[in-house]
Amino acid sequence: MMSIRLAACLALAFQLAGCQAPSTAQDTAATKVGPFPPADRPVASIISSRWSDEESRDRLNEADEVMNRAGISPGMTVADIGAGEGYYTIRLAQRVGPDGRVLAQDVVPEVRDALAERVNRERLDNVSVKLGAPDDPGLPPASFDRVLLVHMYHEIEEPYAFLWHLRPALRSGGQVIVVDANRPTAQHGTPPALLACEFAAVGYAQTALRPMPNAGGYFAVFEARGPRPEPDSIVGCRMAANG
């Protein structure tokens, strides 16, 4: 298991730097649609199924470093959400080995189908491929040691609904790993303070936040803490003017 406690101080510093406090229930009531508050930020469009080419990412040792920091080991069950062309899926399958499992998911049917073809072509018997929904990853309950959200969080249209539906899928001690760029969501990144605020609104605690230049930004870890809040009780975050 990786050491994460020291990084909590860095997480707190980021949280104080760039995001306003959660809005009041009165502030969000007028714009709320359905049981979950809306995201008070732009949502980046999905412009490609890849963040960068795989050879360049491997030269920077991106996947190995992320998996090492996340403590991913043989026998684990891992979800790769927003899997795209499968850069992490393929490498996760190798890391968890024949006794582990990887669930690769994407919300674009054509991308999901192409990834399924790659998985079949490379005979990755420990990988399943699934089509997800923008507000619900649709993961089986109590099944995952790690859930990876790599370069995709800024594309989630309904973050509170998504994170709420994700929580039951984590096993005891399970973690959500986020890798993203430290820039506004409209520019295909997520300010760390905004990320921490949105996760906290759904009952997650941030246990690590570290710079990760070779992945284009930062590495963050979240764990579910306490009871899952009722959707109507979730209070959305207010995006800072520079976020």
PDB file of C-alpha atoms in Angstrom:
ATOM      1  CA  MET A   1       0.000   0.000   0.000  1.00  0.00           C
ATOM      2  CA  MET A   2       1.389   3.371  -0.920  1.00  0.00           C
ATOM      3  CA  SER A   3       2.111   6.066   1.664  1.00  0.00           C
ATOM      4  CA  ILE A   4      -0.584   8.733   1.396  1.00  0.00           C
ATOM      5  CA  ARG A   5      -0.913  10.512   4.712  1.00  0.00           C
ATOM      6  CA  LEU A   6       1.833  13.050   4.133  1.00  0.00           C
ATOM      7  CA  ALA A   7       0.148  14.184   0.928  1.00  0.00           C
ATOM      8  CA  ALA A   8      -3.007  15.188   2.813  1.00  0.00           C
ATOM      9  CA  CYS A   9      -1.345  18.482   3.741  1.00  0.00           C
ATOM     10  CA  LEU A  10      -0.775  19.254   0.076  1.00  0.00           C
ATOM     11  CA  ALA A  11      -4.404  18.404  -0.634  1.00  0.00           C
ATOM     12  CA  LEU A  12      -5.554  20.877   2.001  1.00  0.00           C
ATOM     13  CA  ALA A  13      -3.368  23.607   0.528  1.00  0.00           C
ATOM     14  CA  PHE A  14      -4.896  23.078  -2.903  1.00  0.00           C
ATOM     15  CA  GLN A  15      -8.380  23.040  -1.446  1.00  0.00           C
ATOM     16  CA  LEU A  16      -7.908  26.407   0.222  1.00  0.00           C
ATOM     17  CA  ALA A  17      -6.453  27.956  -2.912  1.00  0.00           C
ATOM     18  CA  GLY A  18      -8.935  27.723  -5.724  1.00  0.00           C
ATOM     19  CA  CYS A  19     -12.549  26.845  -4.904  1.00  0.00           C
ATOM     20  CA  GLN A  20     -15.291  28.655  -3.069  1.00  0.00           C
ATOM     21  CA  ALA A  21     -17.189  26.983  -0.278  1.00  0.00           C
ATOM     22  CA  PRO A  22     -20.216  24.882  -1.216  1.00  0.00           C
ATOM     23  CA  SER A  23     -23.276  26.874  -2.157  1.00  0.00           C
ATOM     24  CA  THR A  24     -26.248  26.941   0.139  1.00  0.00           C
ATOM     25  CA  ALA A  25     -29.312  24.836  -0.558  1.00  0.00           C
ATOM     26  CA  GLN A  26     -31.181  28.044  -1.392  1.00  0.00           C
ATOM     27  CA  ASP A  27     -28.586  28.931  -4.037  1.00  0.00           C
ATOM     28  CA  THR A  28     -28.951  25.592  -5.841  1.00  0.00           C
ATOM     29  CA  ALA A  29     -32.707  25.066  -5.516  1.00  0.00           C
ATOM     30  CA  ALA A  30     -33.613  27.273  -8.469  1.00  0.00           C
ATOM     31  CA  THR A  31     -31.411  25.400 -10.937  1.00  0.00           C
ATOM     32  CA  LYS A  32     -31.537  21.852  -9.590  1.00  0.00           C
ATOM     33  CA  VAL A  33     -32.857  19.322 -12.086  1.00  0.00           C
ATOM     34  CA  GLY A  34     -33.698  15.940 -10.574  1.00  0.00           C
ATOM     35  CA  PRO A  35     -32.403  14.837  -7.176  1.00  0.00           C
ATOM     36  CA  PHE A  36     -28.764  15.874  -7.709  1.00  0.00           C
ATOM     37  CA  PRO A  37     -27.383  19.425  -7.925  1.00  0.00           C
ATOM     38  CA  PRO A  38     -26.039  20.531 -11.311  1.00  0.00           C
ATOM     39  CA  ALA A  39     -22.330  21.060 -11.886  1.00  0.00           C
ATOM     40  CA  ASP A  40     -21.480  24.747 -11.481  1.00  0.00           C
ATOM     41  CA  ARG A  41     -18.771  24.560 -14.139  1.00  0.00           C
ATOM     42  CA  PRO A  42     -18.345  23.923 -17.850  1.00  0.00           C
ATOM     43  CA  VAL A  43     -18.238  20.285 -18.951  1.00  0.00           C
ATOM     44  CA  ALA A  44     -15.502  19.530 -21.471  1.00  0.00           C
ATOM     45  CA  SER A  45     -16.574  17.785 -24.643  1.00  0.00           C
ATOM     46  CA  ILE A  46     -15.142  14.390 -25.548  1.00  0.00           C
ATOM     47  CA  ILE A  47     -12.856  15.259 -28.434  1.00  0.00           C
ATOM     48  CA  SER A  48     -10.778  12.081 -28.681  1.00  0.00           C
ATOM     49  CA  SER A  49     -10.599   8.549 -27.333  1.00  0.00           C
ATOM     50  CA  ARG A  50      -6.928   9.078 -26.499  1.00  0.00           C
ATOM     51  CA  TRP A  51      -5.098  11.619 -24.344  1.00  0.00           C
ATOM     52  CA  SER A  52      -1.758  11.038 -26.072  1.00  0.00           C
ATOM     53  CA  ASP A  53      -0.142   8.242 -28.067  1.00  0.00           C
ATOM     54  CA  GLU A  54       0.836   5.175 -26.076  1.00  0.00           C
ATOM     55  CA  GLU A  55       4.503   5.207 -27.033  1.00  0.00           C
ATOM     56  CA  SER A  56       4.951   8.756 -25.710  1.00  0.00           C
ATOM     57  CA  ARG A  57       3.152   7.887 -22.494  1.00  0.00           C
ATOM     58  CA  ASP A  58       5.285   4.794 -21.965  1.00  0.00           C
ATOM     59  CA  ARG A  59       8.475   6.783 -22.518  1.00  0.00           C
ATOM     60  CA  LEU A  60       7.358   8.942 -19.589  1.00  0.00           C
ATOM     61  CA  ASN A  61       6.558   5.824 -17.539  1.00  0.00           C
ATOM     62  CA  GLU A  62       3.031   7.166 -16.980  1.00  0.00           C
ATOM     63  CA  ALA A  63       1.022   3.976 -16.472  1.00  0.00           C
ATOM     64  CA  ASP A  64       3.598   2.236 -14.298  1.00  0.00           C
ATOM     65  CA  GLU A  65       3.903   5.271 -12.040  1.00  0.00           C
ATOM     66  CA  VAL A  66       0.143   5.660 -11.690  1.00  0.00           C
ATOM     67  CA  MET A  67      -0.293   1.966 -10.915  1.00  0.00           C
ATOM     68  CA  ASN A  68       2.589   2.036  -8.431  1.00  0.00           C
ATOM     69  CA  ARG A  69       1.184   5.073  -6.639  1.00  0.00           C
ATOM     70  CA  ALA A  70      -2.263   3.485  -6.596  1.00  0.00           C
ATOM     71  CA  GLY A  71      -0.869   0.312  -5.058  1.00  0.00           C
ATOM     72  CA  ILE A  72      -2.296  -1.891  -7.800  1.00  0.00           C
ATOM     73  CA  SER A  73      -1.055  -5.452  -7.415  1.00  0.00           C
ATOM     74  CA  PRO A  74      -1.755  -8.969  -8.679  1.00  0.00           C
ATOM     75  CA  GLY A  75      -5.194 -10.304  -7.823  1.00  0.00           C
ATOM     76  CA  MET A  76      -6.915  -6.921  -7.521  1.00  0.00           C
ATOM     77  CA  THR A  77     -10.147  -5.962  -9.266  1.00  0.00           C
ATOM     78  CA  VAL A  78      -9.872  -2.586 -11.002  1.00  0.00           C
ATOM     79  CA  ALA A  79     -12.280  -0.435 -13.037  1.00  0.00           C
ATOM     80  CA  ASP A  80     -10.902   1.755 -15.827  1.00  0.00           C
ATOM     81  CA  ILE A  81     -13.602   4.403 -16.402  1.00  0.00           C
ATOM     82  CA  GLY A  82     -13.364   6.399 -19.618  1.00  0.00           C
ATOM     83  CA  ALA A  83     -11.024   3.718 -20.910  1.00  0.00           C
ATOM     84  CA  GLY A  84     -10.864   5.072 -24.473  1.00  0.00           C
ATOM     85  CA  GLU A  85      -8.533   3.044 -26.652  1.00  0.00           C
ATOM     86  CA  GLY A  86      -7.368   1.023 -23.655  1.00  0.00           C
ATOM     87  CA  TYR A  87      -3.972   2.432 -22.722  1.00  0.00           C
ATOM     88  CA  TYR A  88      -4.565   1.739 -19.023  1.00  0.00           C
ATOM     89  CA  THR A  89      -6.812  -1.274 -19.586  1.00  0.00           C
ATOM     90  CA  ILE A  90      -4.054  -3.266 -21.289  1.00  0.00           C
ATOM     91  CA  ARG A  91      -1.452  -2.408 -18.678  1.00  0.00           C
ATOM     92  CA  LEU A  92      -3.820  -2.972 -15.762  1.00  0.00           C
ATOM     93  CA  ALA A  93      -4.605  -6.439 -17.116  1.00  0.00           C
ATOM     94  CA  GLN A  94      -0.905  -7.258 -17.089  1.00  0.00           C
ATOM     95  CA  ARG A  95      -0.448  -5.868 -13.577  1.00  0.00           C
ATOM     96  CA  VAL A  96      -3.382  -7.643 -11.867  1.00  0.00           C
ATOM     97  CA  GLY A  97      -2.592 -10.898 -13.616  1.00  0.00           C
ATOM     98  CA  PRO A  98      -4.781 -13.956 -14.222  1.00  0.00           C
ATOM     99  CA  ASP A  99      -6.199 -13.879 -10.699  1.00  0.00           C
ATOM    100  CA  GLY A 100      -7.294 -10.238 -11.016  1.00  0.00           C
ATOM    101  CA  ARG A 101     -10.002  -8.564 -13.047  1.00  0.00           C
ATOM    102  CA  VAL A 102     -10.273  -5.333 -15.033  1.00  0.00           C
ATOM    103  CA  LEU A 103     -13.555  -3.746 -16.062  1.00  0.00           C
ATOM    104  CA  ALA A 104     -13.020  -1.227 -18.870  1.00  0.00           C
ATOM    105  CA  GLN A 105     -15.847   1.218 -19.488  1.00  0.00           C
ATOM    106  CA  ASP A 106     -16.574   4.045 -21.894  1.00  0.00           C
ATOM    107  CA  VAL A 107     -19.706   6.067 -22.673  1.00  0.00           C
ATOM    108  CA  VAL A 108     -19.151   6.212 -26.445  1.00  0.00           C
ATOM    109  CA  PRO A 109     -20.475   3.016 -28.100  1.00  0.00           C
ATOM    110  CA  GLU A 110     -17.998   3.109 -30.981  1.00  0.00           C
ATOM    111  CA  VAL A 111     -15.075   3.501 -28.583  1.00  0.00           C
ATOM    112  CA  ARG A 112     -16.384   0.681 -26.391  1.00  0.00           C
ATOM    113  CA  ASP A 113     -16.690  -1.571 -29.430  1.00  0.00           C
ATOM    114  CA  ALA A 114     -13.169  -0.782 -30.648  1.00  0.00           C
ATOM    115  CA  LEU A 115     -11.760  -1.496 -27.199  1.00  0.00           C
ATOM    116  CA  ALA A 116     -13.655  -4.791 -27.023  1.00  0.00           C
ATOM    117  CA  GLU A 117     -12.072  -5.777 -30.336  1.00  0.00           C
ATOM    118  CA  ARG A 118      -8.614  -4.923 -28.987  1.00  0.00           C
ATOM    119  CA  VAL A 119      -9.212  -6.931 -25.822  1.00  0.00           C
ATOM    120  CA  ASN A 120     -10.292  -9.930 -27.891  1.00  0.00           C
ATOM    121  CA  ARG A 121      -7.390  -9.517 -30.292  1.00  0.00           C
ATOM    122  CA  GLU A 122      -4.867  -9.435 -27.445  1.00  0.00           C
ATOM    123  CA  ARG A 123      -6.663 -12.300 -25.671  1.00  0.00           C
ATOM    124  CA  LEU A 124      -7.024 -10.526 -22.355  1.00  0.00           C
ATOM    125  CA  ASP A 125      -9.195 -13.053 -20.573  1.00  0.00           C
ATOM    126  CA  ASN A 126      -9.204 -11.054 -17.335  1.00  0.00           C
ATOM    127  CA  VAL A 127     -10.804  -7.960 -18.947  1.00  0.00           C
ATOM    128  CA  SER A 128     -14.497  -7.153 -19.427  1.00  0.00           C
ATOM    129  CA  VAL A 129     -15.690  -4.194 -21.511  1.00  0.00           C
ATOM    130  CA  LYS A 130     -18.867  -2.276 -20.671  1.00  0.00           C
ATOM    131  CA  LEU A 131     -20.819   0.723 -21.943  1.00  0.00           C
ATOM    132  CA  GLY A 132     -21.417   3.294 -19.204  1.00  0.00           C
ATOM    133  CA  ALA A 133     -23.804   6.213 -18.767  1.00  0.00           C
ATOM    134  CA  PRO A 134     -22.806   9.860 -18.161  1.00  0.00           C
ATOM    135  CA  ASP A 135     -24.438   9.896 -14.712  1.00  0.00           C
ATOM    136  CA  ASP A 136     -23.856   6.286 -13.631  1.00  0.00           C
ATOM    137  CA  PRO A 137     -20.853   4.009 -14.245  1.00  0.00           C
ATOM    138  CA  GLY A 138     -23.147   1.030 -13.618  1.00  0.00           C
ATOM    139  CA  LEU A 139     -20.589  -0.945 -11.637  1.00  0.00           C
ATOM    140  CA  PRO A 140     -21.504  -4.025  -9.579  1.00  0.00           C
ATOM    141  CA  PRO A 141     -21.587  -3.384  -5.814  1.00  0.00           C
ATOM    142  CA  ALA A 142     -18.677  -4.112  -3.470  1.00  0.00           C
ATOM    143  CA  SER A 143     -16.492  -5.262  -6.360  1.00  0.00           C
ATOM    144  CA  PHE A 144     -13.519  -2.938  -6.853  1.00  0.00           C
ATOM    145  CA  ASP A 145     -10.256  -2.327  -5.052  1.00  0.00           C
ATOM    146  CA  ARG A 146      -9.457   0.622  -7.302  1.00  0.00           C
ATOM    147  CA  VAL A 147     -11.444   2.764  -9.744  1.00  0.00           C
ATOM    148  CA  LEU A 148      -9.356   4.826 -12.182  1.00  0.00           C
ATOM    149  CA  LEU A 149     -10.588   8.108 -13.684  1.00  0.00           C
ATOM    150  CA  VAL A 150      -7.681   9.189 -15.870  1.00  0.00           C
ATOM    151  CA  HIS A 151      -7.911  12.384 -17.948  1.00  0.00           C
ATOM    152  CA  MET A 152     -11.696  12.188 -18.042  1.00  0.00           C
ATOM    153  CA  TYR A 153     -13.207  13.687 -14.872  1.00  0.00           C
ATOM    154  CA  HIS A 154     -13.703  17.075 -16.578  1.00  0.00           C
ATOM    155  CA  GLU A 155     -15.937  15.316 -19.137  1.00  0.00           C
ATOM    156  CA  ILE A 156     -18.428  14.008 -16.554  1.00  0.00           C
ATOM    157  CA  GLU A 157     -21.688  15.872 -17.139  1.00  0.00           C
ATOM    158  CA  GLU A 158     -23.296  15.092 -13.775  1.00  0.00           C
ATOM    159  CA  PRO A 159     -20.464  14.623 -11.271  1.00  0.00           C
ATOM    160  CA  TYR A 160     -22.623  14.335  -8.134  1.00  0.00           C
ATOM    161  CA  ALA A 161     -24.871  11.659  -9.638  1.00  0.00           C
ATOM    162  CA  PHE A 162     -21.842   9.858 -11.086  1.00  0.00           C
ATOM    163  CA  LEU A 163     -19.913   9.822  -7.808  1.00  0.00           C
ATOM    164  CA  TRP A 164     -23.041   8.867  -5.830  1.00  0.00           C
ATOM    165  CA  HIS A 165     -23.685   5.840  -8.045  1.00  0.00           C
ATOM    166  CA  LEU A 166     -19.982   4.927  -7.963  1.00  0.00           C
ATOM    167  CA  ARG A 167     -19.666   4.676  -4.159  1.00  0.00           C
ATOM    168  CA  PRO A 168     -21.344   1.269  -3.642  1.00  0.00           C
ATOM    169  CA  ALA A 169     -18.972  -0.342  -6.156  1.00  0.00           C
ATOM    170  CA  LEU A 170     -15.969   0.126  -3.854  1.00  0.00           C
ATOM    171  CA  ARG A 171     -14.850  -2.706  -1.622  1.00  0.00           C
ATOM    172  CA  SER A 172     -13.798  -1.998   1.957  1.00  0.00           C
ATOM    173  CA  GLY A 173     -10.600   0.017   1.638  1.00  0.00           C
ATOM    174  CA  GLY A 174     -11.279   0.693  -2.043  1.00  0.00           C
ATOM    175  CA  GLN A 175     -10.011   3.899  -3.619  1.00  0.00           C
ATOM    176  CA  VAL A 176     -10.908   6.175  -6.511  1.00  0.00           C
ATOM    177  CA  ILE A 177      -7.831   7.392  -8.384  1.00  0.00           C
ATOM    178  CA  VAL A 178      -8.076  10.617 -10.390  1.00  0.00           C
ATOM    179  CA  VAL A 179      -5.394  11.838 -12.798  1.00  0.00           C
ATOM    180  CA  ASP A 180      -6.116  15.184 -14.428  1.00  0.00           C
ATOM    181  CA  ALA A 181      -4.597  18.500 -15.440  1.00  0.00           C
ATOM    182  CA  ASN A 182      -4.647  21.498 -13.113  1.00  0.00           C
ATOM    183  CA  ARG A 183      -6.582  23.856 -15.352  1.00  0.00           C
ATOM    184  CA  PRO A 184     -10.229  24.903 -15.853  1.00  0.00           C
ATOM    185  CA  THR A 185     -12.685  22.202 -16.915  1.00  0.00           C
ATOM    186  CA  ALA A 186     -13.401  24.053 -20.172  1.00  0.00           C
ATOM    187  CA  GLN A 187      -9.717  23.517 -20.992  1.00  0.00           C
ATOM    188  CA  HIS A 188      -9.851  19.768 -20.318  1.00  0.00           C
ATOM    189  CA  GLY A 189      -8.643  19.757 -16.740  1.00  0.00           C
ATOM    190  CA  THR A 190     -10.049  20.068 -13.220  1.00  0.00           C
ATOM    191  CA  PRO A 191      -8.743  22.484 -10.575  1.00  0.00           C
ATOM    192  CA  PRO A 192      -7.741  20.300  -7.591  1.00  0.00           C
ATOM    193  CA  ALA A 193      -9.826  22.352  -5.154  1.00  0.00           C
ATOM    194  CA  LEU A 194     -12.945  21.914  -7.268  1.00  0.00           C
ATOM    195  CA  LEU A 195     -12.269  18.192  -7.577  1.00  0.00           C
ATOM    196  CA  ALA A 196     -11.915  17.827  -3.801  1.00  0.00           C
ATOM    197  CA  CYS A 197     -15.076  19.851  -3.202  1.00  0.00           C
ATOM    198  CA  GLU A 198     -17.219  17.761  -5.564  1.00  0.00           C
ATOM    199  CA  PHE A 199     -15.994  14.488  -4.089  1.00  0.00           C
ATOM    200  CA  ALA A 200     -16.507  15.742  -0.534  1.00  0.00           C
ATOM    201  CA  ALA A 201     -20.095  16.705  -1.348  1.00  0.00           C
ATOM    202  CA  VAL A 202     -20.853  13.015  -1.953  1.00  0.00           C
ATOM    203  CA  GLY A 203     -19.005  11.772   1.136  1.00  0.00           C
ATOM    204  CA  TYR A 204     -15.502  11.007  -0.109  1.00  0.00           C
ATOM    205  CA  ALA A 205     -12.326  11.972   1.738  1.00  0.00           C
ATOM    206  CA  GLN A 206      -9.259  13.005  -0.221  1.00  0.00           C
ATOM    207  CA  THR A 207      -6.292  11.042   1.106  1.00  0.00           C
ATOM    208  CA  ALA A 208      -3.608  12.063  -1.382  1.00  0.00           C
ATOM    209  CA  LEU A 209      -2.828  14.791  -3.883  1.00  0.00           C
ATOM    210  CA  ARG A 210       0.526  14.867  -5.617  1.00  0.00           C
ATOM    211  CA  PRO A 211       1.920  16.594  -8.685  1.00  0.00           C
ATOM    212  CA  MET A 212       2.427  14.217 -11.602  1.00  0.00           C
ATOM    213  CA  PRO A 213       4.086  16.056 -14.502  1.00  0.00           C
ATOM    214  CA  ASN A 214       4.651  12.922 -16.586  1.00  0.00           C
ATOM    215  CA  ALA A 215       0.853  12.443 -16.698  1.00  0.00           C
ATOM    216  CA  GLY A 216       0.189  16.084 -17.476  1.00  0.00           C
ATOM    217  CA  GLY A 217      -1.053  17.213 -14.084  1.00  0.00           C
ATOM    218  CA  TYR A 218      -1.716  15.625 -10.705  1.00  0.00           C
ATOM    219  CA  PHE A 219      -2.583  12.329  -9.011  1.00  0.00           C
ATOM    220  CA  ALA A 220      -5.385  12.298  -6.412  1.00  0.00           C
ATOM    221  CA  VAL A 221      -6.841   9.557  -4.212  1.00  0.00           C
ATOM    222  CA  PHE A 222     -10.306   9.440  -2.643  1.00  0.00           C
ATOM    223  CA  GLU A 223     -11.987   7.021  -0.236  1.00  0.00           C
ATOM    224  CA  ALA A 224     -15.653   6.772   0.727  1.00  0.00           C
ATOM    225  CA  ARG A 225     -16.233   7.843   4.332  1.00  0.00           C
ATOM    226  CA  GLY A 226     -19.384   7.606   6.409  1.00  0.00           C
ATOM    227  CA  PRO A 227     -22.862   6.974   5.046  1.00  0.00           C
ATOM    228  CA  ARG A 228     -23.672   7.869   1.460  1.00  0.00           C
ATOM    229  CA  PRO A 229     -25.756  11.090   1.528  1.00  0.00           C
ATOM    230  CA  GLU A 230     -29.278  11.179   0.164  1.00  0.00           C
ATOM    231  CA  PRO A 231     -29.316  12.834  -3.285  1.00  0.00           C
ATOM    232  CA  ASP A 232     -31.572  15.652  -2.091  1.00  0.00           C
ATOM    233  CA  SER A 233     -29.152  16.506   0.723  1.00  0.00           C
ATOM    234  CA  ILE A 234     -26.095  16.959  -1.523  1.00  0.00           C
ATOM    235  CA  VAL A 235     -24.997  20.594  -1.756  1.00  0.00           C
ATOM    236  CA  GLY A 236     -23.152  21.533  -4.908  1.00  0.00           C
ATOM    237  CA  CYS A 237     -19.847  23.390  -5.080  1.00  0.00           C
ATOM    238  CA  ARG A 238     -19.454  26.913  -6.406  1.00  0.00           C
ATOM    239  CA  MET A 239     -16.711  27.277  -8.969  1.00  0.00           C
ATOM    240  CA  ALA A 240     -14.230  30.035  -8.229  1.00  0.00           C
ATOM    241  CA  ALA A 241     -13.984  32.808 -10.809  1.00  0.00           C
ATOM    242  CA  ASN A 242     -10.578  31.554 -11.969  1.00  0.00           C
ATOM    243  CA  GLY A 243     -11.546  27.853 -11.897  1.00  0.00           C
TER     244      GLY A 243
END
